[in-house]
PDB file of C-alpha atoms in Angstrom:
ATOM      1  CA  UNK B   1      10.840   7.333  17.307  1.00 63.00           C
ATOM      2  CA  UNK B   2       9.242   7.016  13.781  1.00 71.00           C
ATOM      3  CA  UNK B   3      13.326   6.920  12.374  1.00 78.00           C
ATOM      4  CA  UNK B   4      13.723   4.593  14.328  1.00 78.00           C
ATOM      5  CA  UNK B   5      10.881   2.153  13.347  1.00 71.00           C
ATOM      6  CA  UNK B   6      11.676   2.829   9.922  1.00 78.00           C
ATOM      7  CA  UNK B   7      15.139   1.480  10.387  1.00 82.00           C
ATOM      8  CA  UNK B   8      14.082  -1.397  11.655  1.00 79.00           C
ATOM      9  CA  UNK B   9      11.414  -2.126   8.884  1.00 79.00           C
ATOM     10  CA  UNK B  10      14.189  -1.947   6.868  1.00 85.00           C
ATOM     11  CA  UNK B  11      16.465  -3.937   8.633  1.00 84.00           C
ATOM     12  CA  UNK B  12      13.565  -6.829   9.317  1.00 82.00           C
ATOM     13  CA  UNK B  13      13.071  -6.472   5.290  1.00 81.00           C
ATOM     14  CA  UNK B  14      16.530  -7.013   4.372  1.00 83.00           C
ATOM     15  CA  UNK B  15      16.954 -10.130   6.559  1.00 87.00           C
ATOM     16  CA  UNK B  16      14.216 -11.364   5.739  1.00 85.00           C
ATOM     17  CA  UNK B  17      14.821 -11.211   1.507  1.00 87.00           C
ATOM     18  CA  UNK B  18      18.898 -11.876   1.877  1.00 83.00           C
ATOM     19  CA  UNK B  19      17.515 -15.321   4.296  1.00 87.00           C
ATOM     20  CA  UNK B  20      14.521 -16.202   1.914  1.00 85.00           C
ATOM     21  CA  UNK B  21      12.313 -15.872   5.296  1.00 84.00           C
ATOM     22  CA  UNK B  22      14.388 -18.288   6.718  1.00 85.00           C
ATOM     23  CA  UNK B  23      14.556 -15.553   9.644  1.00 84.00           C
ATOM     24  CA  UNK B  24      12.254 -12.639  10.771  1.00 82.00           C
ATOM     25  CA  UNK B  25       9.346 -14.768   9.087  1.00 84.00           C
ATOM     26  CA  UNK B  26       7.706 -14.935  12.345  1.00 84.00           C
ATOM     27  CA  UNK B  27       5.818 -12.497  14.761  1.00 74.00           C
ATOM     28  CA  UNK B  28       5.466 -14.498  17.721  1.00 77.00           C
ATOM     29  CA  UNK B  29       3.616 -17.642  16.920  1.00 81.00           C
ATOM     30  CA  UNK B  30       2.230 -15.987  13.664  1.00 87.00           C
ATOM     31  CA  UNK B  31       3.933 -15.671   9.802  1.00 92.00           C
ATOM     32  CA  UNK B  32       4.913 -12.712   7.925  1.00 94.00           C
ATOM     33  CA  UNK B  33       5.441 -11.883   4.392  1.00 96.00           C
ATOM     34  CA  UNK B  34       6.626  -8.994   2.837  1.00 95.00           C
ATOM     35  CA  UNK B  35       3.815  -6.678   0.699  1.00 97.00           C
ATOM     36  CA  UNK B  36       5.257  -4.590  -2.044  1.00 96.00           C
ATOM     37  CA  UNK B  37       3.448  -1.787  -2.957  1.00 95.00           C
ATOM     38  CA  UNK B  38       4.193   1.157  -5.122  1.00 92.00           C
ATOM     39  CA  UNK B  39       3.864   5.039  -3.862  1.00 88.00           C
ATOM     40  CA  UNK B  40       0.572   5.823  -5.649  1.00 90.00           C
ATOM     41  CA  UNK B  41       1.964  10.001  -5.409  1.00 88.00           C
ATOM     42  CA  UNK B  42       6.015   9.197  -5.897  1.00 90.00           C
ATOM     43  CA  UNK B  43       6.516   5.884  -7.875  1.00 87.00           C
ATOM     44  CA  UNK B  44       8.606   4.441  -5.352  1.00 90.00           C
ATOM     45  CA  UNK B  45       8.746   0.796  -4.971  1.00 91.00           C
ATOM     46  CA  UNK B  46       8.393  -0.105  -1.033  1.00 92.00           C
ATOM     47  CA  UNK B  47       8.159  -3.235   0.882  1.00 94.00           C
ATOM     48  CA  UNK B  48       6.716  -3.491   3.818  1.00 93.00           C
ATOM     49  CA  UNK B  49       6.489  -6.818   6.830  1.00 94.00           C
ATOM     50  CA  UNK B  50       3.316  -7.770   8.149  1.00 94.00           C
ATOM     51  CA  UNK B  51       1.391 -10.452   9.230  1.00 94.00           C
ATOM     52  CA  UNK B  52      -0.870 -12.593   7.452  1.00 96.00           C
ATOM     53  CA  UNK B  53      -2.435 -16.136   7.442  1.00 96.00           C
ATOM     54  CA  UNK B  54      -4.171 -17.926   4.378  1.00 96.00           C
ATOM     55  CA  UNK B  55      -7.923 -18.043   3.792  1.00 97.00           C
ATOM     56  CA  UNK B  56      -7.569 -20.887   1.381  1.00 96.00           C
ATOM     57  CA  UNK B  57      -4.936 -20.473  -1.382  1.00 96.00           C
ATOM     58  CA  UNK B  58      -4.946 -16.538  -0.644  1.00 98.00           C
ATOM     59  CA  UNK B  59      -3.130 -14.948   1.863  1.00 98.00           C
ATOM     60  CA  UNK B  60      -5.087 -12.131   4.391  1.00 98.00           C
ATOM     61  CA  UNK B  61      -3.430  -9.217   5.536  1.00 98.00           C
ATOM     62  CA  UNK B  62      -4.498  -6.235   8.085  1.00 98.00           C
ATOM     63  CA  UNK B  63      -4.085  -2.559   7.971  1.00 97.00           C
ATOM     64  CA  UNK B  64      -4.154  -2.309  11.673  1.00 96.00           C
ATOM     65  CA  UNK B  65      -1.354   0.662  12.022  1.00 92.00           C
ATOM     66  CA  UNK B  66      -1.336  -1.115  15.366  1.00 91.00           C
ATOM     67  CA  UNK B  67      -4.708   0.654  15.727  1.00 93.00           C
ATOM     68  CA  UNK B  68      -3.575   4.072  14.550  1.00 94.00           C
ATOM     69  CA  UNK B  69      -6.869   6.687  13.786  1.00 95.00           C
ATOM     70  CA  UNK B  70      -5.150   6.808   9.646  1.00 95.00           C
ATOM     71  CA  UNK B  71      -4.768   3.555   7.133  1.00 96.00           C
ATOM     72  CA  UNK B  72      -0.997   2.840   6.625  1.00 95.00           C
ATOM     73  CA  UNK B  73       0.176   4.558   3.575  1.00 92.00           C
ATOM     74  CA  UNK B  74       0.092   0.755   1.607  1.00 95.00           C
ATOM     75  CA  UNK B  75      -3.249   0.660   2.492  1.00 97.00           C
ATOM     76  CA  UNK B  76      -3.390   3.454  -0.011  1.00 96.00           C
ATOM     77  CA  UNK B  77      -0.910   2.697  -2.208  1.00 95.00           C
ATOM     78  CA  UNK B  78      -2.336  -1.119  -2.625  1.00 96.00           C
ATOM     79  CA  UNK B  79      -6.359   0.595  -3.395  1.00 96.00           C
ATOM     80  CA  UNK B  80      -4.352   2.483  -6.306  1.00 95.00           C
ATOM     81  CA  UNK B  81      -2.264  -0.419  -7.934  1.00 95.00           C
ATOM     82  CA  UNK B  82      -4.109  -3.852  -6.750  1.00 97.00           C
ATOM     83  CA  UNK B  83      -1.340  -5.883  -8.749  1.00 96.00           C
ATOM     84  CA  UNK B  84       1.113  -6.460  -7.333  1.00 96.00           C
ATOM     85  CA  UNK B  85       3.843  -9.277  -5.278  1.00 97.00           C
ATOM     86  CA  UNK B  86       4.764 -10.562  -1.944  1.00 98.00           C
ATOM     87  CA  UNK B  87       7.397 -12.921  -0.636  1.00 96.00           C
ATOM     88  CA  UNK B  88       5.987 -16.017   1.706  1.00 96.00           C
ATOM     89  CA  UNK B  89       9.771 -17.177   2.696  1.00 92.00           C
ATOM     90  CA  UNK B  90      11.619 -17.754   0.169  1.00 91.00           C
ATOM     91  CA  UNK B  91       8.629 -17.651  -2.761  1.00 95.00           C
ATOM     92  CA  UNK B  92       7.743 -14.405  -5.043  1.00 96.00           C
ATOM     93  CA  UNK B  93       3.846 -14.604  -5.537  1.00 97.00           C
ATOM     94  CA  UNK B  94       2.134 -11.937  -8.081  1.00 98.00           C
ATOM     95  CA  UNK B  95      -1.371 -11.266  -6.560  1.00 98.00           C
ATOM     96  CA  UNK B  96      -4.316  -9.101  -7.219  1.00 98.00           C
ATOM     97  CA  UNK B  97      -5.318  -7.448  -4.344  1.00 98.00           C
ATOM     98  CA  UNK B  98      -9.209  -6.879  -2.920  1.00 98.00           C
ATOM     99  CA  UNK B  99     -10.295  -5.205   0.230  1.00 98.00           C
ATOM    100  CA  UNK B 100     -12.852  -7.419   2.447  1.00 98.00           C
ATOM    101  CA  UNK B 101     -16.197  -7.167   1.702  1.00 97.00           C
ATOM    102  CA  UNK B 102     -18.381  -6.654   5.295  1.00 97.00           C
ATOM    103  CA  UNK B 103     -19.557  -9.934   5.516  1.00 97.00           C
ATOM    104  CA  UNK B 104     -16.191 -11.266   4.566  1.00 97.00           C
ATOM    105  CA  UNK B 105     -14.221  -9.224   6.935  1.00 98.00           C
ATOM    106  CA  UNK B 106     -16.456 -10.390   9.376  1.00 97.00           C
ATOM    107  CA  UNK B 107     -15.519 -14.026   9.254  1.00 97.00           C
ATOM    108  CA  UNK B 108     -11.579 -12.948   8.336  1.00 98.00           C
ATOM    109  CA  UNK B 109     -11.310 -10.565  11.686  1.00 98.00           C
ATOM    110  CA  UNK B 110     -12.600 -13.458  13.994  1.00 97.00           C
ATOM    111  CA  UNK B 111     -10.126 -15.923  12.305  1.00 96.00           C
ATOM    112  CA  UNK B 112      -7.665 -12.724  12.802  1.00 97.00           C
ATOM    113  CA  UNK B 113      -8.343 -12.493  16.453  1.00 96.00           C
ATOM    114  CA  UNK B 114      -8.188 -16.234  17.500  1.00 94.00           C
ATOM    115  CA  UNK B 115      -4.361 -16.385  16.523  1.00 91.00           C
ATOM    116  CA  UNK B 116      -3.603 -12.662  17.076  1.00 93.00           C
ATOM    117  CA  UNK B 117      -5.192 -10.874  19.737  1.00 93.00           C
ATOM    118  CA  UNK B 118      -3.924  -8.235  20.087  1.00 93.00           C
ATOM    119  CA  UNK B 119      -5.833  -6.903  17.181  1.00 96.00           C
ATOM    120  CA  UNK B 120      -8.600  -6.669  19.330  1.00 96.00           C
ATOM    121  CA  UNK B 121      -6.603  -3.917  21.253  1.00 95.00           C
ATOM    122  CA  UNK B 122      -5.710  -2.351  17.936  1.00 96.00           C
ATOM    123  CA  UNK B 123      -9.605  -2.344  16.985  1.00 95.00           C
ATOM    124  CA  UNK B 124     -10.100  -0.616  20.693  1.00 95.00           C
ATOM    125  CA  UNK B 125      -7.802   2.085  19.902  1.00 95.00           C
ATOM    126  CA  UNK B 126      -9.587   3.240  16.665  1.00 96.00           C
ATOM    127  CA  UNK B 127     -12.886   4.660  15.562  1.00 95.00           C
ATOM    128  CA  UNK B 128     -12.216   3.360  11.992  1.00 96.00           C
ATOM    129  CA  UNK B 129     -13.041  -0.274  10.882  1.00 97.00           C
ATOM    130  CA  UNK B 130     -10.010  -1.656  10.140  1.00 98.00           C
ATOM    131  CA  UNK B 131      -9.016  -3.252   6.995  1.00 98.00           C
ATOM    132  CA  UNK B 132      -8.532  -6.420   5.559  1.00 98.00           C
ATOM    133  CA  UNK B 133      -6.943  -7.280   2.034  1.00 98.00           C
ATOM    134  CA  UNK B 134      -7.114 -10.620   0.624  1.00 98.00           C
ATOM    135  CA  UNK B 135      -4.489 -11.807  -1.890  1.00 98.00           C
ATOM    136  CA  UNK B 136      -5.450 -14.116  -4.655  1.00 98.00           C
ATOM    137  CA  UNK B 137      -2.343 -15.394  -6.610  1.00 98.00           C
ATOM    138  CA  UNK B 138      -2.217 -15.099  -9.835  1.00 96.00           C
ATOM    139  CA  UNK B 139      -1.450 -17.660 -12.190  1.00 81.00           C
TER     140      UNK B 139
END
């Protein structure tokens, strides 16, 4: 099962940077980008599809591991190295990186929940607080 998902990551990434997002940009009704992070133990450059929605000029992203008990391994690798890019469609964006304050989360996660529900199942599933990174371009 878990070769299997990570085919299909890779697949969904592929399309997604050979169409400039012009497919797989989309979960549903909401948008994805692609996060690039960088193995904080190996080095490796990976790329990983999720879901967002912008707070403003930044863009908000959730380490729900569809409400696994662990943080996905970018969670980790983004803490280590902050800096870093994404792809919104067909744009390249450098951004730094900062994990929701409480009180910000807060406010993010109910935004989160009105488009996205199902994070409210993920949040079930877990005895961690889940968390959110926001994304402030740099210029």
């Amino acid at each position: 099962m878990k070769l299997l998902l990570q085919l299909f990551l890779r697949v969904h990434v592929l399309i997604y940077q050979l169409t400039g997002g012009r497919l797989l940009s989309k979960f549903g009704q909401n948008t994805s980008l692609l996060l690039d992070t960088v193995g904080r133990k190996s080095g490796k450059r990976r790329t990983t599809p999720l879901m967002y929605f912008q707070d403003g000029d930044s863009y908000v992203i959730t380490a729900s591991a569809g409400g696994a008990d662990a943080n996905p391994g970018w969670y980790y690798n983004l803490k280590s190295n902050p800096q870093t890019t994404i792809q919104v469609r067909g744009a390249k964006i450098n951004v730094i990186a900062q994990e929701a304050s409480p009180d910000k989360r807060k406010r993010l996660w109910t935004r989160l929940t009105s488009v996205a529900p199902q994070f409210k199942e993920y949040e079930k599933k877990t005895k961690r607080v889940i968390p959110m990174f926001v994304l402030k371009p740099v210029k």
